[in-house]
């Protein structure tokens, strides 16, 4: 698949209070970003566990994004501390077994950082286009 | 299971970019989807009845809405479900507007994405479980944090509604910034004259308890039942004994800069914040008091006839329970030292608007006379510089401080009346005078001789002449040329910034703040008083720059929210809480330490196994304490812990559908 | 000095004689002379079959979770690592201390086990067990080595290119048959119902020819034991296909040590590192951190 | 009319097989990361190729048995895709012919046993197809491996069911003898490759099994007496309940049928299952007729040593010794045979 024609599939888990709201605000502000992202709403980024991330890759996602409130701003106080702790380990384990950890993006995006959300999606999509389609963690019985 | 799918056009908002008919017809192909249709406005009367009709006709038990953000209208559709006798959590929303039509332009791609989003919602709805919330008793007592005009107003309103209020103020007196002002725009009535009655009213109100020289130490609990630890700092003066005669103040030998007067005057080490302070009892500033430094002096104690002075007085920690909390912590004004071009802090005659405000005040440091700090002379020419640190992406804050245009106009008017022979120049980017009688007031300032120069000031520097005047260099955008003004006094409209410790308080309360540090309201348009944390409301500038009437309005609004809750007497708990599958739970209790609300604790269950009844430990969730973050569910190894509305099953189904 | 097996048999038969315990869970000689396998002695006579040596590696505490041990007071032979597993299981409410009589052995280290080479807890603490047997001839002891030296594979793999790392693990994982021996032998895999046995929802798919499913199983399992691993090395030993699973767990443990400070399951108290989180911990995803 | 051919080394046999790549995909027993097993010739490293020379001719079966060539651990029945309301099946790709080199007599015997199950009516067509499209070259054992007990089960080192038998000569040379039409065909193909010559006499390298053979009848009888024996509880106490014994046993052949689907497409496939797993006999209502490890363990050994005898007249064990070697807790057929006691041998 050539870089320019390839459209990566991005599965994003956004916490309801910050990042999902940030995405909403990007919409309200009519900001434009690539269509590649599909947002799954979670109460808090700490609701996301490794199995959801890997499941997304199995199903043919080229990138997975987990977005939560900035540390210190968590609606639930400590949720994103759990997230960063788990995800940094998950990333290094993926790295260790040869799965590019760059395809798992963890970002802090607050409810009013619409621009940050937009830029993040743009950049991530661009990066994934360069990396190309992801096959290493896909269950080959799933459509690409 | 019978699923109905409804795609909203939202007029052209969605339909313009997404082929809504196409999406609907795709959904008709999905298993268990027995009805799918597109509707012009789902949130409208018509739309709602259309859904209602479909529910009845096709006896749907799950409803999927492809429309705007659930943060916008989920409640609306949940209401509808309830009215149809269905569980509110049997409705699932796909965000086709904020997350699709509004952010994309390519109709084909946007439609493809819309189909994904709705299919995802259908997949989730398929596994939706019924969820219910608990009723919580509300503790009918409110805490108002911050005794400025907003705090006072909120406290008075709640108190008048018949509910007890604690009004918390860090300073020795309530009053806040407004007490420092001389006059208020556009009416020019004296700030103190309209504020002090309210202060007194608050002080004597039977439902209001003043907690001055106090701050919040810790907060726990939840809506209707917060428990707050308050530190009442020791003032070294026993308020109950003091009669406020002021002898102590008169005798105190120690003089320090008076922060209330912006350091333009001196106060004693034992002092009241200002003459009309409420409560009007002096306090000892231990950092500057000679007795506390050297152990000698103690004059105040000697002169005090009531024996109110108590050097051994200790801080006091009080724990109180509240049903609601109003946050009205106000603001600071930034000191523009970092903006070197204005020479602030380097030349005494470069001052801030609040400095000028104090000078203009009859009870202020100069008893109402405007004098150059450098030589005590009357300034002939005064230059005002607007937006100092505001609307300045590079060195200041991008936002507008909102009140500077008007208070500067006020200053110009006051000066022209006090000193008809003085000239005032005002450098501005643009004048924002939206508001009742504001434009007229700005007009008045111009007519009374204020010279408005459109353009930014590049530099303020000493002229070096004998009376040490200042040269203001700027660019007049309207004339399109450089200009220089020689001024005796330069007044900077410094920008409004959040209290430095606002963030700290925010995280104690569990409310978030924006990138500048102003507290964030629950919804920019529709929930300006609420925060994301139920039972905590916002009033005044701590939420964003605003003028006095706006602050008062928001205060009354916040109060109303608290009063409504108190009147109801009950609130609903968060329904989407953690759920333990006790058959799966191993009772390792690792989730206990992950829970930020101490909502998880171990329980004993008995079960029959291998022919005998055995006790074993499992995790139990307190559904009132639990707020449903899911940290436990994300941690639980066997997936025994789940979150209503976001179960493993639902999230996996969503992921699988993409 | 008497041989440890002899002492052990003595202790065991005394315990059963006195009726202090119902069962003694230990090891006996396997079919081939160079292995020992788990053994349950129910009578003083049977204790004659008990043995302990450098092949008695199985972690026995796992058996106590089975119904057929329920309500029976069981004497359990625990090496240093086994004791850690027992302690963890007790603090996770899976085993009652009262249900077990702990016969601690000062472990000589298991034959060709890299773990034992770097083991810091060969012997359970004397005050934590009911009896501690010492006196395994020093000659049979492995020389102590650093974790790095004992498990050089971790660095070796880290040094590989991403492509080579992938190919390496692909080769390893693709031999996996989901026989779940690693899980069933692991003394800290103590869930009542394992995530991978869940049927509704089904977390893992049963197909054995999908690398993605192997990755899922081994990554998730590594996560579940990451901060709870007691380093017994059984997962790797029992794997019929020789998949070096221990490397995943040890890799994660190193990361945890690096980022959040040293924690050793079954030595340090709960909570384990992954079950609590705090503001002061490093943030790798902030504006300054790596993306 | 048994054609025999020889070539100077296994290596040259491998080379010849490579020459036949477009007709057969060849798998050879070798070792990967220290684990023996069959690997495709076209993906072998140099080391693996060298290792093959010893392992293929070794006196010990590989870790994984050859059952997976006929009964893969995962195998798709149907692929389906959904278009709106209608579901369509998509064709499965047809498999090519395969050649397996280095099989042991015990493994071939186990395949004969599975044949009895899968090839009797109703015939398992997936299995049949693989049997027909596979040519097996069995290597003759020269002595017993440590855990081998094939002789107890009366299995001769020369696998009668093999398409070809491979013998090692005094030096490196290897001899192939065709035993079936498929074997003859391969002999023809190999000769065409050049490096082979027809030869008359074989090196006589077969040991005579002296040991008495187990009597299936005796074992089955003994087991009948033991159904309620406490033995099973005793064994179950140390059983881990893992799937090693079943997955590596060459005669185990249980499977589960599952669907896997995402979005608009999916597959129905079968995959190995193990009677040692707690959910093996779980029923929809939650009832499990074999709730305890003891039940499951007993069932497994009854299947091997009793039920199979009753149904097919022989023990479902070929003495390959894998369970003895791989079971982490040392529960194996041979250990159980010892435990059950009594005279189990032919008189």
Short mmCIF file of N, CA, C and O in Angstrom, two decimals, chain A residues 95-100 136, chain C residues 157 159-171:
data_model
loop_
_atom_site.label_atom_id
_atom_site.label_comp_id
_atom_site.label_asym_id
_atom_site.label_seq_id
_atom_site.Cartn_x
_atom_site.Cartn_y
_atom_site.Cartn_z
N UNK A 95 7.26 -2.82 22.89
CA UNK A 95 8.57 -2.56 22.33
C UNK A 95 9.43 -3.84 22.43
O UNK A 95 10.05 -4.27 21.46
N UNK A 96 9.38 -4.46 23.59
CA UNK A 96 10.23 -5.62 23.88
C UNK A 96 9.91 -6.81 22.98
O UNK A 96 10.78 -7.57 22.59
N UNK A 97 8.64 -6.96 22.63
CA UNK A 97 8.30 -8.10 21.76
C UNK A 97 8.23 -7.66 20.29
O UNK A 97 7.67 -8.37 19.46
N UNK A 98 8.78 -6.50 20.01
CA UNK A 98 8.95 -6.09 18.62
C UNK A 98 7.74 -5.44 17.99
O UNK A 98 7.65 -5.31 16.78
N UNK A 99 6.78 -5.05 18.83
CA UNK A 99 5.62 -4.31 18.31
C UNK A 99 5.88 -2.83 18.55
O UNK A 99 6.07 -2.41 19.68
N UNK A 100 5.89 -2.06 17.49
CA UNK A 100 6.26 -0.65 17.62
C UNK A 100 5.36 0.06 18.63
O UNK A 100 4.14 0.11 18.46
N UNK A 136 1.57 -6.55 12.22
CA UNK A 136 2.26 -7.38 13.22
C UNK A 136 1.36 -7.87 14.35
O UNK A 136 1.64 -8.91 14.93
N UNK C 157 17.97 -9.07 23.86
CA UNK C 157 16.76 -8.78 23.07
C UNK C 157 16.59 -7.27 22.92
O UNK C 157 16.31 -6.77 21.83
N UNK C 159 18.77 -5.15 22.71
CA UNK C 159 19.74 -4.62 21.73
C UNK C 159 19.32 -4.92 20.29
O UNK C 159 19.78 -4.26 19.36
N UNK C 160 18.46 -5.92 20.11
CA UNK C 160 18.07 -6.27 18.74
C UNK C 160 17.32 -5.12 18.07
O UNK C 160 16.78 -4.25 18.73
N UNK C 161 17.26 -5.18 16.74
CA UNK C 161 16.43 -4.22 16.00
C UNK C 161 14.96 -4.62 16.25
O UNK C 161 14.68 -5.76 16.59
N UNK C 162 14.06 -3.66 16.01
CA UNK C 162 12.65 -3.97 16.24
C UNK C 162 12.24 -5.18 15.41
O UNK C 162 11.57 -6.09 15.88
N UNK C 163 12.73 -5.21 14.18
CA UNK C 163 12.38 -6.32 13.29
C UNK C 163 12.84 -7.66 13.89
O UNK C 163 12.08 -8.62 13.96
N UNK C 164 14.07 -7.68 14.38
CA UNK C 164 14.60 -8.93 14.94
C UNK C 164 13.84 -9.31 16.21
O UNK C 164 13.53 -10.48 16.42
N UNK C 165 13.54 -8.31 17.04
CA UNK C 165 12.77 -8.61 18.25
C UNK C 165 11.45 -9.25 17.87
O UNK C 165 11.06 -10.27 18.42
N UNK C 166 10.80 -8.67 16.87
CA UNK C 166 9.51 -9.20 16.44
C UNK C 166 9.66 -10.64 15.95
O UNK C 166 8.95 -11.53 16.40
N UNK C 167 10.66 -10.85 15.09
CA UNK C 167 10.85 -12.19 14.53
C UNK C 167 11.16 -13.19 15.64
O UNK C 167 10.65 -14.31 15.65
N UNK C 168 11.98 -12.75 16.60
CA UNK C 168 12.33 -13.64 17.71
C UNK C 168 11.08 -14.10 18.44
O UNK C 168 10.83 -15.29 18.59
N UNK C 169 10.27 -13.13 18.86
CA UNK C 169 9.08 -13.48 19.66
C UNK C 169 8.02 -14.16 18.81
O UNK C 169 7.27 -15.01 19.30
N UNK C 170 7.97 -13.80 17.53
CA UNK C 170 7.01 -14.48 16.64
C UNK C 170 7.33 -15.97 16.64
O UNK C 170 6.46 -16.82 16.82
N UNK C 171 8.63 -16.27 16.48
CA UNK C 171 9.05 -17.67 16.44
C UNK C 171 8.67 -18.35 17.76
O UNK C 171 8.10 -19.43 17.77
#
